[in-house]
PDB file of C-alpha atoms (C1' of nucleotides) in Angstrom:
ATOM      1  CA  UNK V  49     141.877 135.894  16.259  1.00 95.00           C
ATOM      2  CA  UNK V  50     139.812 133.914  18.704  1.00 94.00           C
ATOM      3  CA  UNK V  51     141.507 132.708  21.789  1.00 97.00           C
ATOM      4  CA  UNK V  52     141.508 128.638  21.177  1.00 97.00           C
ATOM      5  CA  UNK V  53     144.524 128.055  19.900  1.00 98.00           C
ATOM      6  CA  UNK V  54     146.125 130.008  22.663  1.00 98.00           C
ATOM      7  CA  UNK V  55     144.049 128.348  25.799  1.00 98.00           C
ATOM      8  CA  UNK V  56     145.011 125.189  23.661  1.00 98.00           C
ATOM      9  CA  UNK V  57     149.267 125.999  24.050  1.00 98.00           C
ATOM     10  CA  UNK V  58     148.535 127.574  27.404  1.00 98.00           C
ATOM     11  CA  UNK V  59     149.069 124.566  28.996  1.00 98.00           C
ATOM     12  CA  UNK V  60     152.701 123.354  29.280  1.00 97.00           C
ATOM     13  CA  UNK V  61     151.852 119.842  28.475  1.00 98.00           C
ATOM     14  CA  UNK V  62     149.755 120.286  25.478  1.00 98.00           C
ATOM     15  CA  UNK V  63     152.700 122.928  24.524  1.00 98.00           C
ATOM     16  CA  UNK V  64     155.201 120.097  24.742  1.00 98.00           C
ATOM     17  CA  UNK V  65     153.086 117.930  22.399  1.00 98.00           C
ATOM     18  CA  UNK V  66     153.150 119.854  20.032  1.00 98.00           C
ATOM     19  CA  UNK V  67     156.689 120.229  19.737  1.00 98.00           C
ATOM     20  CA  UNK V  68     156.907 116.850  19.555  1.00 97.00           C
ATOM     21  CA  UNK V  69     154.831 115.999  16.999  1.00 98.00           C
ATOM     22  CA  UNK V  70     157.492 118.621  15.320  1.00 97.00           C
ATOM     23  CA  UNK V  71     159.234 115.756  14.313  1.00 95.00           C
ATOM     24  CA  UNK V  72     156.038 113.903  12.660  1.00 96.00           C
ATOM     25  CA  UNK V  73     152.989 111.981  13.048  1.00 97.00           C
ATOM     26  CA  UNK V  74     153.249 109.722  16.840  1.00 97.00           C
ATOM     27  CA  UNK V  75     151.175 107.728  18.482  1.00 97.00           C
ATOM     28  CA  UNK V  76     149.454 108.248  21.427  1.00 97.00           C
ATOM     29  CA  UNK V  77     151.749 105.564  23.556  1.00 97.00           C
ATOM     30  CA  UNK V  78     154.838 107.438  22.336  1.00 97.00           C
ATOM     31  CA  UNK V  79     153.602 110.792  22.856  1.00 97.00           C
ATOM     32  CA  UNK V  80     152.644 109.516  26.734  1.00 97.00           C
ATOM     33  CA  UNK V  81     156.774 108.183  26.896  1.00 96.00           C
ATOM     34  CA  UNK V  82     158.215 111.351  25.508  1.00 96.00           C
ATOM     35  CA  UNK V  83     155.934 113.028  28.545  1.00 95.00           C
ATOM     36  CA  UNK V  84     155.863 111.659  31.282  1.00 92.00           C
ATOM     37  CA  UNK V  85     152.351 111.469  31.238  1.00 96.00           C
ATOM     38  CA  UNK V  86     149.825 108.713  31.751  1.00 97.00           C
ATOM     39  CA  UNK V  87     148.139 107.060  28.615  1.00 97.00           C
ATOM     40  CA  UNK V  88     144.116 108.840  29.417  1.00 97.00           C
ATOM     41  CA  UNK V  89     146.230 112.254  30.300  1.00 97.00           C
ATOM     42  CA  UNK V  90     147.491 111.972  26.869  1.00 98.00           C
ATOM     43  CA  UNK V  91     144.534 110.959  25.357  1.00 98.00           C
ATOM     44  CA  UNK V  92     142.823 114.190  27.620  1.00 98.00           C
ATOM     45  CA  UNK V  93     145.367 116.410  26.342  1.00 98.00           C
ATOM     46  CA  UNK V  94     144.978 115.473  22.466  1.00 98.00           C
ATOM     47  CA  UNK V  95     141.399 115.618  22.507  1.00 98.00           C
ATOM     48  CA  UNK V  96     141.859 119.580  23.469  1.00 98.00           C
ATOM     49  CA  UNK V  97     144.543 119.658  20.939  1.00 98.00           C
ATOM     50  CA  UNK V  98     142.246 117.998  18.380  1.00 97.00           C
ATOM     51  CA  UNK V  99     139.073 120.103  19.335  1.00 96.00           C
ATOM     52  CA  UNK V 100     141.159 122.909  19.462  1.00 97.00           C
ATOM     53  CA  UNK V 101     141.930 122.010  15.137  1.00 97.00           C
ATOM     54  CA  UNK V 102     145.751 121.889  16.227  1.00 98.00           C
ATOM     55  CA  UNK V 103     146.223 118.448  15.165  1.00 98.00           C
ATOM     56  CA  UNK V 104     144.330 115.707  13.473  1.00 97.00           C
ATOM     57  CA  UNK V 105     144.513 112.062  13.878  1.00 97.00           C
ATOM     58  CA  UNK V 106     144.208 108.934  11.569  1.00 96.00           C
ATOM     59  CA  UNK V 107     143.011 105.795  12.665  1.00 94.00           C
ATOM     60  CA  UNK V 108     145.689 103.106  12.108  1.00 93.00           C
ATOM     61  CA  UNK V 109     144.131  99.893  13.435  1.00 91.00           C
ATOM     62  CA  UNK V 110     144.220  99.916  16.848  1.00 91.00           C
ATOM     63  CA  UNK V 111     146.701 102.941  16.870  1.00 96.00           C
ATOM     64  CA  UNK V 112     145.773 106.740  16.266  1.00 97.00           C
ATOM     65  CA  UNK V 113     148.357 108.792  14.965  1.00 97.00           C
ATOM     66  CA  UNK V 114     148.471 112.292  15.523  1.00 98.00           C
ATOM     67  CA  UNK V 115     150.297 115.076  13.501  1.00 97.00           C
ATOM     68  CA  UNK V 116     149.970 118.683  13.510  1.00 97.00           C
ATOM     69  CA  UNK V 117     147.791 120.748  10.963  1.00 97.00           C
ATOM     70  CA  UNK V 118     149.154 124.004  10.202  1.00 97.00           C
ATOM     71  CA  UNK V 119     146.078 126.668   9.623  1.00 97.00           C
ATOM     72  CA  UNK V 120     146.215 127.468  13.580  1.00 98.00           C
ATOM     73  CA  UNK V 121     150.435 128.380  13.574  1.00 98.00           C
ATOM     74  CA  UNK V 122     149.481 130.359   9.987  1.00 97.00           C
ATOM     75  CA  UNK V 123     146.585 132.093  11.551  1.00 98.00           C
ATOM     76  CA  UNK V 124     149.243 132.912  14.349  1.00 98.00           C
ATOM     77  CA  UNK V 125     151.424 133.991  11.736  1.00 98.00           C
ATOM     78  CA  UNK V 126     148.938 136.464   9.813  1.00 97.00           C
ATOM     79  CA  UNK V 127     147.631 137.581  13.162  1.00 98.00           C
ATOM     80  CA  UNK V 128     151.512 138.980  14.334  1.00 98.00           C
ATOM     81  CA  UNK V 129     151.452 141.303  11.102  1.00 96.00           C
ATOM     82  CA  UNK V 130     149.653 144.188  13.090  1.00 97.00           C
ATOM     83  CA  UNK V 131     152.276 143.683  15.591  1.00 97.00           C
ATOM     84  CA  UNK V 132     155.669 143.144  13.235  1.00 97.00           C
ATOM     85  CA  UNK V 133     153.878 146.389  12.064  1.00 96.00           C
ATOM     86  CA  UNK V 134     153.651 147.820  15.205  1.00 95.00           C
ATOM     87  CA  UNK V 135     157.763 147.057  15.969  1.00 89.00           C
ATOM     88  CA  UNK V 136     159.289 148.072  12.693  1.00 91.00           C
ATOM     89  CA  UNK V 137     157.489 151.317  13.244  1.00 85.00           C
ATOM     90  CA  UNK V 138     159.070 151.730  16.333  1.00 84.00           C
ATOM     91  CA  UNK V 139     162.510 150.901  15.146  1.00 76.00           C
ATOM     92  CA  UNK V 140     162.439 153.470  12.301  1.00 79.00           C
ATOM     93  CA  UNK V 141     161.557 156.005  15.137  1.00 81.00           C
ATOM     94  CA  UNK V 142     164.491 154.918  16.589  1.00 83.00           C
ATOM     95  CA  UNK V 143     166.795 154.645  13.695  1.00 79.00           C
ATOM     96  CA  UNK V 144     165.508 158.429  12.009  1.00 85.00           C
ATOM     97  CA  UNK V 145     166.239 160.083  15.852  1.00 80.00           C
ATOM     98  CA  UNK V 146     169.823 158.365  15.798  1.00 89.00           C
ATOM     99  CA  UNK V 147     170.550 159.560  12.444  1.00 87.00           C
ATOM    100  CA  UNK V 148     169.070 162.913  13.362  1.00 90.00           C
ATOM    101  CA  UNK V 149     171.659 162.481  16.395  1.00 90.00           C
ATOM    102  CA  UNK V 150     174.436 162.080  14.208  1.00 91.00           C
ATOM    103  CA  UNK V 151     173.481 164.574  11.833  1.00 86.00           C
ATOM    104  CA  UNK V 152     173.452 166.824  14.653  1.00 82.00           C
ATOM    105  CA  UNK V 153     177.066 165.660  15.754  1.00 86.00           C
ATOM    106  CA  UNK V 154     178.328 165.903  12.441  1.00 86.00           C
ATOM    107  CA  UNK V 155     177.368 169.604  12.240  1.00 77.00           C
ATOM    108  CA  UNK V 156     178.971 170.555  15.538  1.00 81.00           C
ATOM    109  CA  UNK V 157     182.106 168.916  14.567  1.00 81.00           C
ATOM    110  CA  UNK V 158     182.493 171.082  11.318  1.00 75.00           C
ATOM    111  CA  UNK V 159     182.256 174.325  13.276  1.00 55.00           C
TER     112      UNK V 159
ATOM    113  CA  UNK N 201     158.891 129.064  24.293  1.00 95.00           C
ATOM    114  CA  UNK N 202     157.187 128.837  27.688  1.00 94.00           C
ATOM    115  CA  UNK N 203     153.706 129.029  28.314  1.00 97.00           C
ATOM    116  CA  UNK N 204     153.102 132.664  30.009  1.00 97.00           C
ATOM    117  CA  UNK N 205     152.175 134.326  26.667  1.00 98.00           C
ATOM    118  CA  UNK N 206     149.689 131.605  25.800  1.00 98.00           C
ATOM    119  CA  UNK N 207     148.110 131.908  29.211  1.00 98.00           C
ATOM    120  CA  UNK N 208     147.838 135.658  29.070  1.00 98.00           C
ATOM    121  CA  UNK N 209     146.423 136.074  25.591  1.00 98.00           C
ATOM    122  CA  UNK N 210     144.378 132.695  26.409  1.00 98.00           C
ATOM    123  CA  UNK N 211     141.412 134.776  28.118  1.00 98.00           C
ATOM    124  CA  UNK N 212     139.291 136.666  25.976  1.00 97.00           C
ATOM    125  CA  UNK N 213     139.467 140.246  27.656  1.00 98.00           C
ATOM    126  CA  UNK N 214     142.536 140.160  27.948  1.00 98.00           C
ATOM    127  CA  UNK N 215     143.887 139.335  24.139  1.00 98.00           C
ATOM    128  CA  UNK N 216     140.709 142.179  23.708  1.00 98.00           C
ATOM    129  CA  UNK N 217     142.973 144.600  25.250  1.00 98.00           C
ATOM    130  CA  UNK N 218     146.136 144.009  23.653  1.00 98.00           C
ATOM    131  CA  UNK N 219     144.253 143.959  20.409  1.00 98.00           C
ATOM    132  CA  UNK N 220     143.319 147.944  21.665  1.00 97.00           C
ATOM    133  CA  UNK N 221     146.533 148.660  22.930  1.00 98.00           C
ATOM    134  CA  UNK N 222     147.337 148.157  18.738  1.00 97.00           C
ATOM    135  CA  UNK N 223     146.423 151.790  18.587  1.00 96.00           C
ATOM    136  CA  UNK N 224     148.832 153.000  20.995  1.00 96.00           C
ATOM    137  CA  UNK N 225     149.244 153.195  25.094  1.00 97.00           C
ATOM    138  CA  UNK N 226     145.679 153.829  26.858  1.00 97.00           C
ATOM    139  CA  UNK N 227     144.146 154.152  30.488  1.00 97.00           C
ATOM    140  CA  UNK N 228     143.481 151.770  32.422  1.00 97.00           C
ATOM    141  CA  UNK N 229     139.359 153.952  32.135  1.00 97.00           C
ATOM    142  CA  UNK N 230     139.303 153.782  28.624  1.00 97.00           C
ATOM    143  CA  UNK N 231     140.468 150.381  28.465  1.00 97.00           C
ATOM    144  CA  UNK N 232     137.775 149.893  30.562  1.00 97.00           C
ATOM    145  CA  UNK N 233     135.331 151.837  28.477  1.00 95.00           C
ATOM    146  CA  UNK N 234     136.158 150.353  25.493  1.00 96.00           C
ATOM    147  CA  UNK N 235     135.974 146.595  27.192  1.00 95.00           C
ATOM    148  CA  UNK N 236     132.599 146.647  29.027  1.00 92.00           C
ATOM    149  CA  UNK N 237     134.872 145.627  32.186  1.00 96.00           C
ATOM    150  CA  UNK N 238     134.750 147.127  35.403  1.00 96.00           C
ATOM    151  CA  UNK N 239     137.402 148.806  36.255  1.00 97.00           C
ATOM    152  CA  UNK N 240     138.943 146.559  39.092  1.00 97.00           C
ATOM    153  CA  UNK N 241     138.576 143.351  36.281  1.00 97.00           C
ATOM    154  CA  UNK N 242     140.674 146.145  33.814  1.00 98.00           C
ATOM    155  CA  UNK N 243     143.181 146.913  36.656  1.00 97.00           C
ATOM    156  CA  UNK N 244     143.547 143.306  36.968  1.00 98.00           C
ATOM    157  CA  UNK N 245     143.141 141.856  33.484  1.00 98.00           C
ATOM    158  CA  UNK N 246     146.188 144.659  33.194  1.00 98.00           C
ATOM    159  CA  UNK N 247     148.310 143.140  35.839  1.00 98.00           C
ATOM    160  CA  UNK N 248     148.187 139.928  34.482  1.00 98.00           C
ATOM    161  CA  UNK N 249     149.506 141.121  31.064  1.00 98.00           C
ATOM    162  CA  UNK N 250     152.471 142.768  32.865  1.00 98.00           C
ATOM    163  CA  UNK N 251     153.797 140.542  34.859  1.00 96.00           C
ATOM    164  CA  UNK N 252     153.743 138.374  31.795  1.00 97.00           C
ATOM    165  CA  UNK N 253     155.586 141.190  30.435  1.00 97.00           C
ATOM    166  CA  UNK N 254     152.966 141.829  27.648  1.00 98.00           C
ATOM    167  CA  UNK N 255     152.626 145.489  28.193  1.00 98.00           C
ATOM    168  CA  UNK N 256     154.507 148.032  30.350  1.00 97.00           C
ATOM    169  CA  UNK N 257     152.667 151.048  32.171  1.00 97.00           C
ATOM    170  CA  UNK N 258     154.034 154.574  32.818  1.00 96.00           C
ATOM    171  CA  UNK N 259     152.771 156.662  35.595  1.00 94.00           C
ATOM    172  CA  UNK N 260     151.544 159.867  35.018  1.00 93.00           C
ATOM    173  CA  UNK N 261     149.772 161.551  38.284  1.00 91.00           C
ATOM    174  CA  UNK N 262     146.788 160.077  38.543  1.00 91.00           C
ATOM    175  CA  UNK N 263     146.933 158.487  35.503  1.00 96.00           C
ATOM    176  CA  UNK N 264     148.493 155.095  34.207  1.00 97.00           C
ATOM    177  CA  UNK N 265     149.394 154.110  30.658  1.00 97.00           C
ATOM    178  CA  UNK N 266     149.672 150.939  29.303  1.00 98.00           C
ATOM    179  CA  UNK N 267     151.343 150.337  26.187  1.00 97.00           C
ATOM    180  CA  UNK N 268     152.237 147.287  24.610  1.00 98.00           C
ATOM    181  CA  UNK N 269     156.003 145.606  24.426  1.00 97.00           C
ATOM    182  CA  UNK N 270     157.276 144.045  21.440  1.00 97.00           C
ATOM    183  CA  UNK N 271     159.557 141.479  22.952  1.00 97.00           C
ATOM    184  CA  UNK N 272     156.889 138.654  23.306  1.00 98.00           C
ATOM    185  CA  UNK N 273     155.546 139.169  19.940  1.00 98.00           C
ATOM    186  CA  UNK N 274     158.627 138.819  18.389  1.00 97.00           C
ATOM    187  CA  UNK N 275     159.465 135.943  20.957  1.00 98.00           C
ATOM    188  CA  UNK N 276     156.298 134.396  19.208  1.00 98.00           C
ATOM    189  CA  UNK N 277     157.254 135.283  15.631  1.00 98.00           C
ATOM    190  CA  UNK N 278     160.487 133.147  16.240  1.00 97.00           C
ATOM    191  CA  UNK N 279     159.153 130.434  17.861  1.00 98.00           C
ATOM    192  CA  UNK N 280     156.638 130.434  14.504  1.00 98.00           C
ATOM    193  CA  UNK N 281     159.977 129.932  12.643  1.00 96.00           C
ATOM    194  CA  UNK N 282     160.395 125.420  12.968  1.00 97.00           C
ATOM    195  CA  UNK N 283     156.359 125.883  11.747  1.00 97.00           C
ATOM    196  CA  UNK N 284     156.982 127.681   8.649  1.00 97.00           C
ATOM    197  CA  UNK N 285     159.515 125.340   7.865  1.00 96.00           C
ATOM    198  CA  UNK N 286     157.100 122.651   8.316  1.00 95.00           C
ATOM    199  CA  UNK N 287     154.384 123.447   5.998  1.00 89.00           C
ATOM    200  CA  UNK N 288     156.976 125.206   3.118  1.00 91.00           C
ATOM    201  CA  UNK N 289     158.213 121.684   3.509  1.00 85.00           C
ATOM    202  CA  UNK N 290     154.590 120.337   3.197  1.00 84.00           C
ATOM    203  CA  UNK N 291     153.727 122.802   0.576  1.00 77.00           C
ATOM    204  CA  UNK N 292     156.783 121.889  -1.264  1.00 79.00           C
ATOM    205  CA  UNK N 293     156.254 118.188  -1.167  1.00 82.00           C
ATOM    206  CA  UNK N 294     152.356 118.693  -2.674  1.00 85.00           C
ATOM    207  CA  UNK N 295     154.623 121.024  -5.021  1.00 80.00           C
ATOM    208  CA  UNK N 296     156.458 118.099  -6.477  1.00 86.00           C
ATOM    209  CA  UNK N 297     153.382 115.623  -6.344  1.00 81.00           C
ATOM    210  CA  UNK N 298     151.613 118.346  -8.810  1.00 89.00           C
ATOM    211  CA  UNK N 299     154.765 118.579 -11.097  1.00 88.00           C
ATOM    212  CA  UNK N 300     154.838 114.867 -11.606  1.00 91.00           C
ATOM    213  CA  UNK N 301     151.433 114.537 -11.970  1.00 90.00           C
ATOM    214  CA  UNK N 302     151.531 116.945 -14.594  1.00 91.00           C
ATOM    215  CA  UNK N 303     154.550 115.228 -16.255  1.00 87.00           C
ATOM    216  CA  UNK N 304     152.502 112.186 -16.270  1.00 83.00           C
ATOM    217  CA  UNK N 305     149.885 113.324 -18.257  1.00 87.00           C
ATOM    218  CA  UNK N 306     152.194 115.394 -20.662  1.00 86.00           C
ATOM    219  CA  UNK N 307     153.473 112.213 -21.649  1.00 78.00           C
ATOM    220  CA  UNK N 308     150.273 110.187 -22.007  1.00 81.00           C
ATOM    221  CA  UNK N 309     149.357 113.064 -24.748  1.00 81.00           C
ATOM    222  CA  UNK N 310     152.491 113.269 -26.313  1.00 76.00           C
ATOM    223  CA  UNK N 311     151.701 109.129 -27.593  1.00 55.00           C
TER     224      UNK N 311
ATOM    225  C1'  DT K 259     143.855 170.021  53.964  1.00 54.50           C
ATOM    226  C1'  DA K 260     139.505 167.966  52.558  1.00 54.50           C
ATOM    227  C1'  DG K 261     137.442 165.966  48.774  1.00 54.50           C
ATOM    228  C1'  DG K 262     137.314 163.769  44.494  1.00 54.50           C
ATOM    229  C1'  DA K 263     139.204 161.255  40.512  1.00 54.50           C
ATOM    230  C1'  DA K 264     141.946 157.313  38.858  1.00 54.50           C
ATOM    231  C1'  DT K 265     143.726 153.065  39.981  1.00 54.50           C
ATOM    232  C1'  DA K 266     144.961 148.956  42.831  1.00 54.50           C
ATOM    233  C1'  DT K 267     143.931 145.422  46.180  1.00 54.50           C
ATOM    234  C1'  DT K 268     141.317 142.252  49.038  1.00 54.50           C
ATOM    235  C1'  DC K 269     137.808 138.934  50.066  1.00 54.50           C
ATOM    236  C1'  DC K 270     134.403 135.917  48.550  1.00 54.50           C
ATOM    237  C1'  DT K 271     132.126 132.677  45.542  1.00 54.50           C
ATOM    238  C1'  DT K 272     131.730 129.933  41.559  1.00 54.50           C
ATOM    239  C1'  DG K 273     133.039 127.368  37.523  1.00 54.50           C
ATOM    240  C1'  DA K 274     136.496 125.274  34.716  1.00 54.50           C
ATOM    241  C1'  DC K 275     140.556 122.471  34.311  1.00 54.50           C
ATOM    242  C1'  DG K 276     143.940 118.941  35.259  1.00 54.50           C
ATOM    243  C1'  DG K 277     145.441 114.603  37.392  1.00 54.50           C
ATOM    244  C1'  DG K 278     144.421 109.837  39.344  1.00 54.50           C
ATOM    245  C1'  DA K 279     142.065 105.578  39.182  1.00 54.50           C
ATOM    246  C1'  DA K 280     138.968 102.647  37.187  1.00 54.50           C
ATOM    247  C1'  DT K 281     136.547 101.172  33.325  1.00 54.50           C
ATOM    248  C1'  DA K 282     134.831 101.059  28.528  1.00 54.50           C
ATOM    249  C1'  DT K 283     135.842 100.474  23.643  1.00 54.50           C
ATOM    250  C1'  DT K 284     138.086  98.905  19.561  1.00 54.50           C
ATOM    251  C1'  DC K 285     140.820  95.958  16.990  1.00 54.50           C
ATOM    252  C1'  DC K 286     144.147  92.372  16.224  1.00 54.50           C
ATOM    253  C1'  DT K 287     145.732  87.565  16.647  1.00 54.50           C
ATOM    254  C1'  DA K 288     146.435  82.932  18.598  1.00 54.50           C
TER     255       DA K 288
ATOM    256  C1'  DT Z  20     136.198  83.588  19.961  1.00 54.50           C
ATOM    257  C1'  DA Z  21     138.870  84.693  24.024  1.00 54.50           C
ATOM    258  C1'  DG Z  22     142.443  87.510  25.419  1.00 54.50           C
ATOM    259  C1'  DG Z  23     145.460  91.253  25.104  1.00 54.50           C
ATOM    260  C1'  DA Z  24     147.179  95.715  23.355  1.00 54.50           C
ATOM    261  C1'  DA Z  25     146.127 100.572  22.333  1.00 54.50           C
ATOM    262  C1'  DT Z  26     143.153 104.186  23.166  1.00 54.50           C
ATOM    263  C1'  DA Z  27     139.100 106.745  25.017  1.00 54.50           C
ATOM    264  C1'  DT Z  28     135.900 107.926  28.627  1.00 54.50           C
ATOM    265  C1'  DT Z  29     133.981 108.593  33.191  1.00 54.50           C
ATOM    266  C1'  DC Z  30     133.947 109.929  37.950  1.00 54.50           C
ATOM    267  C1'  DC Z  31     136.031 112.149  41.727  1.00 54.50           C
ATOM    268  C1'  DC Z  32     138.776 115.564  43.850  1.00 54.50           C
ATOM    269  C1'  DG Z  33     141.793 119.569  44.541  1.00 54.50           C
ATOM    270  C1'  DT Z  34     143.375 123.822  42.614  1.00 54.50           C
ATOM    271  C1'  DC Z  35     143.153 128.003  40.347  1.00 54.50           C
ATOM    272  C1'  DA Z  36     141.426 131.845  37.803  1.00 54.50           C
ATOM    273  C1'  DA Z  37     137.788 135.249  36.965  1.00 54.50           C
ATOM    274  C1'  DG Z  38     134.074 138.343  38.286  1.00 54.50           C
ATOM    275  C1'  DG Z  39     131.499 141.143  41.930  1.00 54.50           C
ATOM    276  C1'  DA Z  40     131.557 144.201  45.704  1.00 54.50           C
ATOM    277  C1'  DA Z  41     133.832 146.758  48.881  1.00 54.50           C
ATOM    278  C1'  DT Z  42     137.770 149.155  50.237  1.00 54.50           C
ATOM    279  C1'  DA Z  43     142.521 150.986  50.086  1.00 54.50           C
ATOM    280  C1'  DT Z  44     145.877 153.990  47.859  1.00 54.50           C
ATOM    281  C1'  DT Z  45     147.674 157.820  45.341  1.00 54.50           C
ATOM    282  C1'  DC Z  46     147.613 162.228  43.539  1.00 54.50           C
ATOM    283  C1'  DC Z  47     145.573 166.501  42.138  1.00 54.50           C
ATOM    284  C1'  DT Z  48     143.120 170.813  43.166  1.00 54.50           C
ATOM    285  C1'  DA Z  49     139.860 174.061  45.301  1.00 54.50           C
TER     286       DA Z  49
END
DNA sequence: TAGGAATATTCCTTGACGGGAATATTCCTA
DNA sequence: TAGGAATATTCCCGTCAAGGAATATTCCTA
């Protein structure tokens, strides 16, 4: 995992982009509305999100629309295995010491 | 999902360290051995990453350990959850395309 | 209790990033 | 073909984050 796609989300603006364009392809004028953000901010922000491989546009006239690509968010995805890894070992740890708890109980109860 | 995770895991030294922190809690020296950082940069690279609640550190003497937290990984894993709907959705729509396609031609070669 | 090991903090400097304003570019249509 | 709409780019400025070096802090042990 390199770090692009998370400098790319870091920022809160570029983060809320992308959550828009949730809800499919937009153009660059809506994306400023939905943002409060001024048309060349917008245009700023996609070109990170484009360089980035986060989105990809298509020329529509004299209108670009943008719209997500998904690689990056499944490259996220495959990257958190190690780490869903990491937390279901830790909740069998958990779960085998409360049933040896219990077990424990269970034993001082019969006597 | 707010932007603190991105940020932290956005600089390369740090997502290096969580990445070694995989293996289970460490010193803030070995993280710096293993990292080619100084130790202050470690100490600081380590701050970062708890106040954005990435890791957690437990004295011991002298000695600190870091060790990773689960919460904003599985924060992250949910967040992933409106993506994976978007590309099954995508990958179901090419799904269909193919299954017509292939209709298409069965019936070309059935006349 | 002095010294040393492990870690944290401070100060400084530099480079990158984001916003604002102005301007360039592209494409459509009257 | 001139003008206008949509978008991109450039320049400037202020802020912030990261590394280096030095120093402070904490805790152990001889």
């Amino acid at each position: 995992m390199d770090t692009t796609t998370f400098s790319a989300l870091a920022e809160p603006n570029r983060l809320r982009i992308v959550e828009l364009l949730q809800g499919g392809p937009m153009t660059v004028g809506e994306i400023a509305d939905h943002t409060e953000l001024r048309q060349p901010q917008a245009s700023k922000h996609l070109r990170v999100l484009l360089e980035a491989g986060l989105v990809e546009v298509e020329a529509a006239a004299n209108r670009r629309n943008y719209k997500l690509r998904m690689e990056p968010f499944q490259a996220l995805d495959s990257w958190l295995d190690t780490y869903r890894n990491i937390w279901n070992e830790r909740f069998d740890n958990l779960d085998n010491y409360l049933k040896q708890l219990q077990a424990k109980n269970n034993k001082q109860n019969e006597s």
